[in-house]
XYZ file of C-alpha atoms in Angstrom:
690
model
C -24.835 3.520 4.922
C -22.928 6.426 3.496
C -19.715 7.602 5.102
C -21.244 10.984 5.778
C -24.070 9.467 7.784
C -21.665 7.320 9.699
C -19.642 10.365 10.515
C -22.646 12.275 11.865
C -23.819 9.450 14.041
C -20.534 8.425 15.552
C -16.853 9.019 15.729
C -14.273 6.474 14.587
C -13.894 3.391 16.687
C -10.868 1.553 17.690
C -10.538 -1.773 15.928
C -7.526 -2.618 17.957
C -5.999 0.472 16.447
C -8.421 3.287 17.174
C -9.717 5.096 20.191
C -12.611 3.504 22.085
C -15.561 5.533 20.831
C -19.046 4.575 19.737
C -19.502 4.056 16.028
C -22.106 2.613 13.735
C -21.333 -0.300 11.507
C -20.385 0.511 7.967
C -19.950 -1.586 4.877
C -16.476 -2.767 5.772
C -17.096 -3.140 9.472
C -16.409 -6.783 10.039
C -18.669 -7.393 13.030
C -20.856 -10.385 12.300
C -24.247 -8.803 12.849
C -27.492 -10.689 12.896
C -29.606 -7.763 11.792
C -28.873 -5.032 9.301
C -29.662 -1.569 10.668
C -30.592 -0.286 7.236
C -32.776 -2.005 4.676
C -31.661 -1.718 1.049
C -33.913 0.464 -1.078
C -35.919 -0.982 -3.942
C -33.678 0.835 -6.425
C -30.599 -0.808 -4.969
C -32.242 -4.244 -5.114
C -33.444 -3.875 -8.676
C -30.497 -1.931 -10.053
C -27.314 -2.358 -7.992
C -24.868 0.522 -8.264
C -21.138 0.523 -7.717
C -20.900 3.733 -5.719
C -22.021 4.840 -2.286
C -22.011 7.934 -0.114
C -23.123 11.509 -0.841
C -22.738 11.211 -4.595
C -24.887 10.410 -7.634
C -24.063 8.389 -10.735
C -22.939 11.276 -12.943
C -20.791 12.846 -10.258
C -19.316 9.464 -9.421
C -18.161 9.018 -13.021
C -16.620 12.481 -13.171
C -14.848 11.968 -9.856
C -13.510 8.587 -10.947
C -12.230 10.054 -14.218
C -10.517 12.899 -12.355
C -8.885 10.471 -9.896
C -7.542 8.238 -12.666
C -6.471 11.201 -14.786
C -4.652 12.877 -11.893
C -2.983 9.655 -10.824
C -1.744 9.082 -14.366
C -0.149 12.563 -14.405
C 1.485 11.909 -11.026
C 2.836 8.539 -12.174
C 4.073 10.201 -15.376
C 5.986 12.771 -13.352
C 7.423 10.145 -11.014
C 9.151 8.308 -13.915
C 10.018 11.382 -15.983
C 13.493 11.586 -14.437
C 14.434 8.126 -15.695
C 15.021 9.462 -19.194
C 15.265 13.237 -18.575
C 17.962 13.431 -15.903
C 20.991 13.185 -18.264
C 19.867 16.353 -20.079
C 19.092 18.218 -16.842
C 22.334 17.287 -15.090
C 24.292 18.301 -18.182
C 22.547 21.687 -18.191
C 23.564 22.319 -14.573
C 27.026 20.686 -15.083
C 26.389 18.288 -12.179
C 26.193 14.733 -13.488
C 27.115 13.337 -10.063
C 23.936 14.837 -8.564
C 21.532 12.811 -10.736
C 20.611 10.430 -7.904
C 19.279 13.312 -5.811
C 16.563 14.095 -8.364
C 14.783 10.810 -7.759
C 15.834 10.423 -4.108
C 14.238 13.656 -2.861
C 11.065 13.012 -4.893
C 10.508 9.518 -3.510
C 11.565 10.653 -0.041
C 8.823 13.257 0.300
C 6.188 11.255 -1.573
C 6.789 8.302 0.778
C 7.170 10.166 4.059
C 3.960 12.170 3.828
C 1.600 9.408 2.675
C 0.407 8.468 6.197
C -0.016 12.141 7.079
C -2.384 12.654 4.169
C -4.549 9.789 5.409
C -4.874 10.923 9.018
C -5.220 14.643 8.202
C -7.971 13.898 5.681
C -9.744 11.905 8.409
C -9.673 15.031 10.548
C -10.623 17.870 8.195
C -12.187 16.004 5.265
C -10.970 14.549 1.977
C -11.669 17.361 -0.476
C -9.595 20.097 1.165
C -6.579 17.794 1.520
C -6.970 16.544 -2.057
C -7.101 20.081 -3.447
C -4.051 21.036 -1.366
C -2.092 18.145 -2.878
C -3.146 19.180 -6.399
C -2.086 22.780 -5.753
C 1.313 21.681 -4.442
C 1.729 19.406 -7.461
C 0.958 22.262 -9.864
C 3.140 24.858 -8.106
C 6.144 22.549 -7.728
C 5.949 21.375 -11.356
C 6.026 24.998 -12.495
C 8.925 25.592 -10.108
C 10.846 22.664 -11.656
C 10.483 24.222 -15.104
C 11.636 27.638 -13.901
C 14.431 26.495 -11.542
C 17.475 28.762 -12.088
C 20.080 26.491 -10.481
C 20.680 22.963 -9.262
C 19.751 23.601 -5.620
C 16.458 25.191 -6.610
C 15.635 22.295 -8.927
C 16.318 19.682 -6.217
C 14.122 21.619 -3.751
C 11.377 21.798 -6.380
C 11.539 18.036 -6.915
C 11.192 17.533 -3.154
C 8.022 19.663 -3.057
C 6.801 17.923 -6.206
C 7.070 14.597 -4.381
C 4.872 16.042 -1.630
C 2.221 17.049 -4.166
C 2.380 14.017 -6.459
C 2.477 11.621 -3.505
C -0.621 13.282 -2.098
C -2.439 13.005 -5.422
C -1.668 9.281 -5.640
C -2.470 8.410 -2.013
C -5.613 10.554 -1.823
C -6.813 9.024 -5.082
C -6.706 5.578 -3.499
C -8.453 6.871 -0.369
C -11.267 8.454 -2.380
C -11.822 5.255 -4.332
C -12.214 3.371 -1.040
C -14.725 5.985 0.143
C -17.028 5.929 -2.864
C -16.810 2.384 -4.277
C -18.634 -0.532 -2.677
C -16.353 -3.256 -1.450
C -17.645 -5.981 -3.784
C -16.892 -3.857 -6.864
C -13.557 -2.513 -5.710
C -11.637 -5.109 -7.676
C -12.773 -3.562 -10.950
C -11.789 -0.062 -9.896
C -8.499 -1.267 -8.484
C -7.754 -2.613 -11.955
C -8.546 0.794 -13.437
C -6.130 2.323 -10.941
C -3.429 -0.131 -11.986
C -4.089 0.647 -15.637
C -3.571 4.327 -14.831
C -0.295 3.381 -13.155
C 0.863 1.450 -16.223
C -0.023 4.226 -18.651
C 1.528 6.954 -16.503
C 4.801 5.213 -15.788
C 5.126 3.974 -19.367
C 4.518 7.397 -20.885
C 6.825 9.080 -18.378
C 9.740 6.802 -19.196
C 9.092 6.893 -22.952
C 8.234 10.587 -23.494
C 10.562 12.186 -20.960
C 13.638 11.910 -23.140
C 11.711 12.818 -26.313
C 10.317 16.021 -24.754
C 13.786 17.034 -23.585
C 15.354 16.390 -27.000
C 12.564 18.053 -28.982
C 11.513 21.029 -26.852
C 14.056 21.300 -24.027
C 13.952 19.920 -20.512
C 11.986 22.871 -19.095
C 9.135 22.148 -21.481
C 8.956 18.592 -20.110
C 7.579 20.190 -16.917
C 5.659 23.113 -18.424
C 3.770 20.715 -20.703
C 2.225 19.061 -17.632
C 0.662 22.280 -16.307
C -2.421 22.444 -18.593
C -3.244 18.847 -17.738
C -2.879 19.524 -13.993
C -5.209 22.541 -14.325
C -7.810 20.392 -16.074
C -7.385 17.765 -13.377
C -7.890 20.390 -10.638
C -11.102 21.639 -12.259
C -12.519 18.120 -12.545
C -11.594 17.288 -8.949
C -13.012 20.516 -7.521
C -16.297 20.066 -9.390
C -16.796 16.354 -8.725
C -15.374 15.645 -5.250
C -18.089 15.868 -2.524
C -17.317 17.692 0.687
C -18.783 15.029 2.972
C -16.362 12.178 2.344
C -14.368 10.649 5.188
C -14.953 10.674 8.962
C -14.338 14.469 9.049
C -13.632 14.385 12.772
C -13.327 18.152 13.067
C -17.024 18.437 12.195
C -18.618 15.163 13.272
C -16.815 14.082 16.430
C -18.836 16.270 18.790
C -15.662 18.123 19.792
C -14.493 21.624 19.087
C -11.936 22.138 16.330
C -9.245 22.762 18.922
C -10.120 19.582 20.824
C -10.083 17.568 17.615
C -6.639 18.766 16.614
C -5.357 18.317 20.173
C -5.962 14.565 19.714
C -4.022 14.571 16.438
C -0.945 12.356 16.654
C 1.604 15.160 16.282
C 4.492 13.340 17.953
C 3.729 10.215 15.972
C 3.768 12.223 12.738
C 7.133 13.751 13.632
C 8.665 10.395 14.559
C 7.261 8.690 11.464
C 8.669 11.445 9.249
C 12.056 11.209 10.951
C 12.067 7.404 10.776
C 11.332 7.145 7.063
C 13.541 10.115 6.152
C 16.599 8.761 7.961
C 16.050 5.241 6.634
C 15.708 6.396 3.014
C 18.719 8.709 3.241
C 20.859 6.060 4.901
C 20.160 3.244 2.451
C 20.225 5.487 -0.625
C 23.486 7.236 0.194
C 25.326 4.300 1.754
C 27.295 2.276 -0.790
C 26.058 4.425 -3.685
C 26.887 8.095 -3.159
C 29.061 7.662 -0.050
C 30.743 4.737 1.632
C 28.899 3.016 4.472
C 31.438 4.482 6.908
C 30.667 8.054 5.872
C 29.477 10.191 8.841
C 26.256 11.197 7.061
C 25.307 7.570 6.397
C 26.104 6.437 9.937
C 24.234 9.381 11.456
C 21.186 8.705 9.294
C 21.019 5.037 10.295
C 21.526 5.753 14.011
C 18.814 8.412 13.965
C 16.566 5.934 12.144
C 16.888 3.427 14.999
C 16.214 6.078 17.644
C 13.217 7.495 15.772
C 11.800 4.017 15.086
C 11.895 3.047 18.769
C 10.312 6.358 19.735
C 7.618 5.859 17.106
C 6.754 2.430 18.478
C 6.177 3.624 22.042
C 4.315 6.763 20.967
C 1.952 4.930 18.625
C 1.060 2.369 21.279
C -0.552 5.113 23.369
C -1.856 7.480 20.682
C -5.621 8.025 20.497
C -5.586 8.220 16.689
C -2.199 6.719 15.759
C -0.483 7.831 12.583
C 0.884 4.309 12.083
C -1.307 1.791 13.951
C 0.993 -0.837 15.414
C -1.621 -3.662 15.501
C -2.182 -3.112 11.794
C 1.390 -4.291 11.223
C 1.684 -6.844 14.014
C -1.572 -8.849 14.016
C -2.901 -11.248 11.398
C -4.260 -11.182 8.822
C -3.458 -7.478 8.365
C 0.178 -7.821 9.339
C 0.938 -10.644 6.917
C -0.802 -8.841 4.065
C 1.084 -5.617 4.713
C 4.540 -7.145 5.105
C 4.109 -9.492 2.152
C 3.633 -6.415 -0.022
C 6.736 -4.831 1.479
C 8.904 -7.816 0.541
C 7.165 -8.155 -2.811
C 7.950 -4.532 -3.636
C 11.634 -5.148 -2.848
C 11.771 -7.994 -5.379
C 9.754 -6.321 -8.131
C 11.704 -3.066 -8.034
C 15.041 -4.858 -7.785
C 14.260 -6.657 -11.042
C 12.881 -3.605 -12.841
C 15.800 -1.417 -11.747
C 18.482 -3.875 -12.860
C 16.943 -5.126 -16.119
C 18.082 -1.972 -18.024
C 21.585 -2.531 -16.661
C 21.532 -6.097 -17.948
C 20.320 -4.967 -21.371
C 22.872 -2.152 -21.765
C 25.918 -3.711 -20.082
C 25.529 -7.403 -20.891
C 23.454 -7.335 -24.084
C 24.972 -4.043 -25.296
C 21.642 -2.514 -26.345
C 21.000 1.230 -26.582
C 19.099 3.121 -23.835
C 16.170 3.562 -26.225
C 15.998 -0.164 -26.934
C 16.225 -1.052 -23.266
C 13.346 1.340 -22.586
C 11.230 -0.450 -25.175
C 11.963 -3.780 -23.501
C 10.499 -2.343 -20.273
C 7.140 -1.912 -21.966
C 6.636 -5.685 -21.649
C 6.577 -5.757 -17.821
C 4.505 -2.557 -17.682
C 1.949 -4.062 -20.048
C 2.051 -7.313 -18.079
C 1.197 -5.714 -14.743
C -1.601 -3.593 -16.260
C -3.305 -6.424 -18.150
C -2.991 -8.852 -15.249
C -4.355 -6.320 -12.754
C -7.430 -5.719 -14.928
C -8.083 -9.462 -15.177
C -7.645 -9.932 -11.431
C -9.972 -7.028 -10.670
C -12.814 -8.592 -12.618
C -12.014 -12.033 -11.205
C -12.350 -10.754 -7.630
C -15.592 -8.942 -8.438
C -17.132 -12.086 -9.954
C -15.832 -14.732 -7.530
C -15.198 -12.566 -4.431
C -12.146 -14.766 -3.830
C -8.927 -12.905 -2.964
C -6.731 -15.712 -1.655
C -6.258 -17.514 -5.005
C -4.799 -14.579 -7.011
C -2.770 -13.498 -4.003
C -1.125 -16.899 -3.662
C -0.629 -17.233 -7.404
C 0.994 -13.811 -7.496
C 3.596 -14.660 -4.858
C 4.430 -17.885 -6.718
C 4.817 -16.055 -10.044
C 7.091 -13.452 -8.433
C 9.179 -16.279 -6.950
C 9.327 -17.996 -10.345
C 10.299 -14.716 -11.996
C 13.168 -14.308 -9.537
C 14.453 -17.779 -10.396
C 14.193 -17.137 -14.149
C 16.031 -13.818 -14.006
C 18.768 -15.397 -11.893
C 19.343 -18.497 -14.010
C 18.347 -17.495 -17.543
C 19.423 -13.887 -18.120
C 22.907 -14.586 -19.415
C 24.912 -13.181 -22.359
C 24.072 -16.269 -24.440
C 20.258 -16.414 -24.330
C 18.472 -15.606 -27.623
C 17.086 -12.095 -28.033
C 13.483 -13.265 -28.403
C 13.593 -14.838 -24.925
C 14.332 -11.560 -23.126
C 10.834 -9.992 -23.380
C 9.389 -13.376 -22.404
C 11.439 -13.722 -19.214
C 11.521 -10.222 -17.749
C 7.730 -9.628 -17.286
C 7.236 -12.521 -14.842
C 7.779 -10.499 -11.673
C 5.543 -7.697 -12.949
C 2.810 -10.182 -13.879
C 3.100 -11.570 -10.364
C 2.670 -8.034 -9.056
C -0.553 -7.736 -11.073
C -1.884 -10.892 -9.416
C -0.557 -10.057 -5.971
C -1.018 -6.347 -5.174
C -4.679 -5.637 -6.167
C -6.250 -8.393 -4.020
C -4.030 -7.410 -1.115
C -5.266 -3.827 -1.321
C -8.880 -4.981 -1.354
C -8.326 -7.483 1.458
C -6.848 -4.995 3.933
C -9.670 -2.563 3.168
C -12.311 -5.257 3.658
C -10.745 -6.355 6.941
C -10.840 -2.908 8.551
C -13.596 -0.464 9.521
C -14.672 2.191 7.051
C -13.382 5.079 9.151
C -9.883 3.582 9.048
C -9.748 3.188 5.252
C -7.519 6.247 4.788
C -4.910 5.114 7.309
C -4.987 1.541 5.984
C -4.534 2.760 2.401
C -1.628 5.064 3.196
C 0.079 2.539 5.486
C 0.008 -0.061 2.721
C 1.325 2.553 0.283
C 4.071 3.488 2.728
C 5.292 -0.109 3.012
C 5.212 -0.583 -0.754
C 7.161 2.633 -1.292
C 9.724 1.710 1.352
C 10.054 -1.713 -0.253
C 10.641 -0.103 -3.653
C 13.283 2.253 -2.277
C 15.027 -0.481 -0.306
C 14.943 -2.768 -3.341
C 16.777 -0.217 -5.448
C 19.225 0.712 -2.687
C 20.085 -2.821 -1.552
C 20.349 -4.181 -5.088
C 22.659 -1.291 -6.052
C 24.875 -2.065 -3.088
C 24.967 -5.802 -3.892
C 25.607 -5.070 -7.560
C 28.448 -2.591 -7.046
C 30.279 -4.656 -4.449
C 29.903 -7.857 -6.476
C 31.094 -6.056 -9.596
C 34.345 -5.020 -7.921
C 35.082 -8.616 -6.937
C 34.216 -10.136 -10.325
C 36.107 -7.491 -12.306
C 39.177 -8.188 -10.219
C 38.741 -11.922 -10.897
C 37.785 -11.893 -14.592
C 39.774 -9.007 -16.084
C 43.316 -10.072 -16.956
C 46.244 -8.026 -18.196
C 50.010 -8.239 -18.116
C 50.079 -4.590 -17.084
C 48.489 -3.976 -13.640
C 47.966 -0.319 -14.498
C 45.966 -1.240 -17.597
C 43.798 -3.629 -15.556
C 43.091 -0.938 -12.956
C 42.249 1.540 -15.721
C 39.810 -0.870 -17.399
C 38.066 -1.602 -14.101
C 37.783 2.105 -13.356
C 36.249 3.189 -16.667
C 33.715 0.337 -16.943
C 32.474 0.984 -13.412
C 32.002 4.680 -14.143
C 30.275 4.234 -17.508
C 28.858 1.155 -19.168
C 29.218 2.934 -22.506
C 32.981 2.419 -22.159
C 32.508 -1.344 -22.578
C 31.887 -0.908 -26.310
C 35.284 0.694 -26.843
C 37.286 -2.163 -25.293
C 39.167 -4.741 -27.312
C 37.243 -8.038 -27.837
C 39.144 -9.930 -25.137
C 38.581 -7.427 -22.335
C 35.070 -6.727 -23.550
C 34.113 -10.388 -23.033
C 35.709 -10.369 -19.594
C 33.872 -7.224 -18.462
C 30.534 -8.503 -19.773
C 31.074 -11.755 -17.886
C 31.787 -9.773 -14.708
C 28.614 -7.723 -15.118
C 26.579 -10.865 -15.808
C 27.905 -12.605 -12.690
C 27.248 -9.508 -10.555
C 23.674 -9.255 -11.791
C 23.181 -12.936 -11.059
C 24.184 -12.304 -7.438
C 21.757 -9.378 -7.304
C 18.852 -11.418 -8.671
C 19.763 -14.279 -6.340
C 18.809 -12.019 -3.443
C 15.312 -11.759 -4.941
C 14.730 -15.500 -4.643
C 15.097 -15.427 -0.869
C 13.021 -12.278 -0.391
C 10.202 -13.478 -2.654
C 10.064 -16.747 -0.703
C 9.298 -14.708 2.428
C 6.178 -13.356 0.696
C 5.039 -16.904 -0.040
C 5.538 -17.893 3.593
C 3.431 -14.945 4.741
C 0.567 -15.469 2.269
C 0.320 -19.251 1.863
C -1.088 -20.162 5.336
C -3.164 -16.993 5.631
C -6.936 -17.272 5.907
C -8.578 -14.532 3.861
C -12.396 -14.162 3.762
C -14.402 -13.833 0.607
C -16.011 -10.485 -0.066
C -19.662 -10.142 0.834
C -22.195 -8.443 -1.408
C -23.074 -4.959 -0.215
C -26.756 -5.529 -0.938
C -26.906 -8.885 0.845
C -25.118 -7.860 4.002
C -24.534 -4.176 4.377
C -22.523 -4.284 7.577
C -19.673 -6.608 6.775
C -17.267 -7.656 4.107
C -17.620 -11.390 4.688
C -19.666 -13.941 2.825
C -21.983 -16.332 4.580
C -23.587 -13.925 7.019
C -26.908 -13.609 5.283
C -27.945 -17.253 5.441
C -27.411 -17.239 9.178
C -29.389 -14.025 9.456
C -32.241 -15.622 7.532
C -32.222 -18.695 9.770
C -32.441 -16.502 12.851
C -35.367 -14.556 11.425
C -37.278 -17.762 10.737
C -36.644 -18.993 14.264
C -37.990 -15.831 15.900
C -37.117 -12.263 16.848
C -33.519 -11.259 16.426
C -31.314 -9.243 18.670
C -27.994 -7.459 18.126
C -25.025 -9.747 18.256
C -22.935 -9.615 21.407
C -19.195 -10.022 21.404
C -19.527 -13.404 23.084
C -21.896 -14.694 20.396
C -19.750 -13.327 17.614
C -16.501 -14.691 18.867
C -18.003 -18.133 19.466
C -19.352 -18.241 15.928
C -15.967 -17.261 14.602
C -14.302 -19.885 16.751
C -16.064 -22.630 14.783
C -13.574 -22.220 11.969
C -10.638 -22.090 14.380
C -11.569 -25.085 16.522
C -8.723 -27.261 15.247
C -5.836 -24.860 15.656
C -7.289 -22.765 18.473
C -5.451 -19.637 17.350
C -8.412 -17.330 17.743
C -9.539 -18.839 21.037
C -6.038 -18.451 22.457
C -6.018 -14.813 21.436
C -9.426 -14.247 23.027
C -8.321 -16.029 26.214
C -5.326 -13.731 26.472
C -7.521 -10.680 26.080
C -9.991 -12.042 28.638
C -7.156 -12.382 31.154
C -6.019 -8.829 30.475
C -9.586 -7.632 30.824
C -9.903 -9.469 34.128
C -6.864 -7.635 35.464
C -8.404 -4.293 34.569
C -11.608 -5.194 36.362
C -13.930 -2.950 34.358
C -13.941 -4.619 30.961
C -17.451 -4.573 29.440
C -17.088 -8.103 28.102
C -16.293 -9.441 31.549
C -19.184 -7.433 32.897
C -21.494 -9.021 30.338
C -20.195 -12.479 31.262
C -20.914 -11.850 34.938
C -24.218 -10.005 34.827
C -25.677 -10.691 31.412
C -26.146 -6.973 30.769
C -24.265 -3.940 29.494
C -24.269 -0.465 30.933
C -25.453 2.244 28.557
C -22.019 3.867 28.279
C -19.970 0.675 27.915
C -18.002 -0.238 24.812
C -17.436 -3.696 23.411
C -14.018 -4.256 21.915
C -11.850 -7.036 20.625
C -8.405 -7.430 19.153
C -9.073 -10.851 17.607
C -7.607 -10.079 14.192
C -9.937 -8.156 11.951
C -12.988 -10.333 12.479
C -14.783 -8.645 15.364
C -14.586 -4.844 15.419
C -16.034 -2.270 17.739
C -19.557 -1.102 17.066
C -22.415 0.888 18.577
C -23.387 -0.533 21.965
C -26.427 1.427 23.023
C -28.762 -0.612 20.843
C -27.049 -3.756 22.128
C -27.523 -2.718 25.744
C -31.277 -2.338 25.274
C -31.547 -5.897 23.970
C -29.150 -7.176 26.612
C -31.145 -5.546 29.423
C -34.295 -7.285 28.227
C -32.436 -10.588 28.204
C -30.699 -10.130 31.564
C -29.653 -13.390 33.004
C -30.637 -15.321 29.890
C -27.347 -14.971 28.021
C -24.995 -17.914 28.529
C -21.623 -17.360 30.038
C -18.395 -17.434 28.040
C -17.537 -20.943 29.168
C -20.831 -22.429 28.081
C -20.528 -20.645 24.749
C -17.161 -22.254 24.219
C -18.589 -25.688 25.003
C -21.398 -25.151 22.532
C -19.286 -23.826 19.693
C -19.116 -27.148 17.856
C -22.931 -27.166 17.596
C -23.024 -23.805 15.845
C -21.092 -24.680 12.739
C -23.998 -23.600 10.529
C -22.689 -20.057 10.760
C -20.106 -20.298 7.985
C -17.717 -17.437 7.306
C -16.466 -19.082 4.103
C -12.824 -18.653 5.049
C -10.482 -19.817 2.335
């Protein structure tokens, strides 16, 4: 069923995280139905296609090309500052302001990701996507024309808003138009776009500044952004997404009145204060600086406010159950910790190469091509592997192990004495682990959540990854700088205390000063830098182990073919459906049937049954829960809603068709207790959990 049809028939449901409204089952709705409401067409059976929704094959290809092309430009711009900022800061005579260029960009691109998802759910994807492209174009032109430092920093902040929207909306659109079983392939294309964009940005940024001037580094992007805008405007359908303002049955004013305005404000304040606090503390200012303390205090206040607001919001900006219940919670937080490790390594590898190995900035940039190539190639392989095998748990687990191994190798092996050829062999391990780890996680969280929540799921995962990246850089910088002070004091020796203090001062301010030292002090300073980096990488070992702990015991379902079972993302449903059809007429699956079938796989540990028991008790206290009503009377009222918070296995779905079948079977449905006693005899319904 296309997203547009789903939107016309129903409004988004609450899968533990949405409002209780009727909705029809979509491809990624994980309710275990016994009967598909829509029969695949003969064309789909004979010639399966990768796309879905209000789009044809030609338009799908053009839209995909525009998404990948635009994302590559946005990734290019995000890494441009890595090599261009020395020229720009020199032009404005403000070398100490270099950190603000990247900080404000990542601040706005991170903060507004969840807003893009929820707003596009409300007014449609295309208008929000085109707005992001316009902001990206206008702010890039502003960067090139900025007359002073303050104007340039403001332009970079707006550019983060536009580029972040292009990247997040690109992922949302891919989830809208690509069938779940083929999403691994297209996720690999997305990762390839990331590798090309970031690699070209880091490599060409400095060359453009040296050859044509730093303003041309921004002006040169404008023709490509215009081409991207034309492709997107021509290829992006208007009917993608839930489009609540049009399809919810409410007026525009009523729709926007349910928008989570307070949640958006608190989420913006929470992420802004956190990013400012950790970026400025220990790097730009001391941790006791009033601005740092104020930022961290406001972060705590805003975070607590966000928690209580989102618990009651009808359409929450940041769904709390998405982060607190398994398997979604473990998948999300494992990516957060993984991003901390990966970005800590990537951020500090250039420092190792230039300070410890004494390579030039150009050479260190070339070394970084190895991890970028590693993550791109691995992601492509994993995408095809998932599409063929439909198994997400294996690459996910392997990825966390490779990241952990990479952390150990960087901690123990990157010393001043290792041979040069070993460096490009050792540093890509964490990035290769990222290629194994991140793509299947993205697909898993999408498959485990309803179609009308794909935008919020995508942006929430992106938010956690971005926060992990920012925290990785900030925390590792703090560990590095504080360790460096201690090791320089220990390793640097001199008969003259003033000379020792002078050496420590100049090598902390500029690593280029190391080359001008006498051989004795040069060896001492290099040893201090090497020991400090070892302490920084040591932190990665512990954090990467947390990701393993979160992923290893997790039960992740295999993807189900769209053509075999159009209403779920799980394998094994179709055989059961066939058995039921042979036995006689089928009826829609009730919550009690579904949960008992699911409980077969959880009989030993009882986790799911315990969770259902807790919800049953809560429902009993309320007195009007539809499930309890079904258990008592064997029937559902026409306006009742079935709901469950048992992970991401049983989601809310349309109940009117279920009530008709239930009314005809009044009194014949077994009670919950008898279903529990019979669960061991219904093991033929296999969800293929791995």
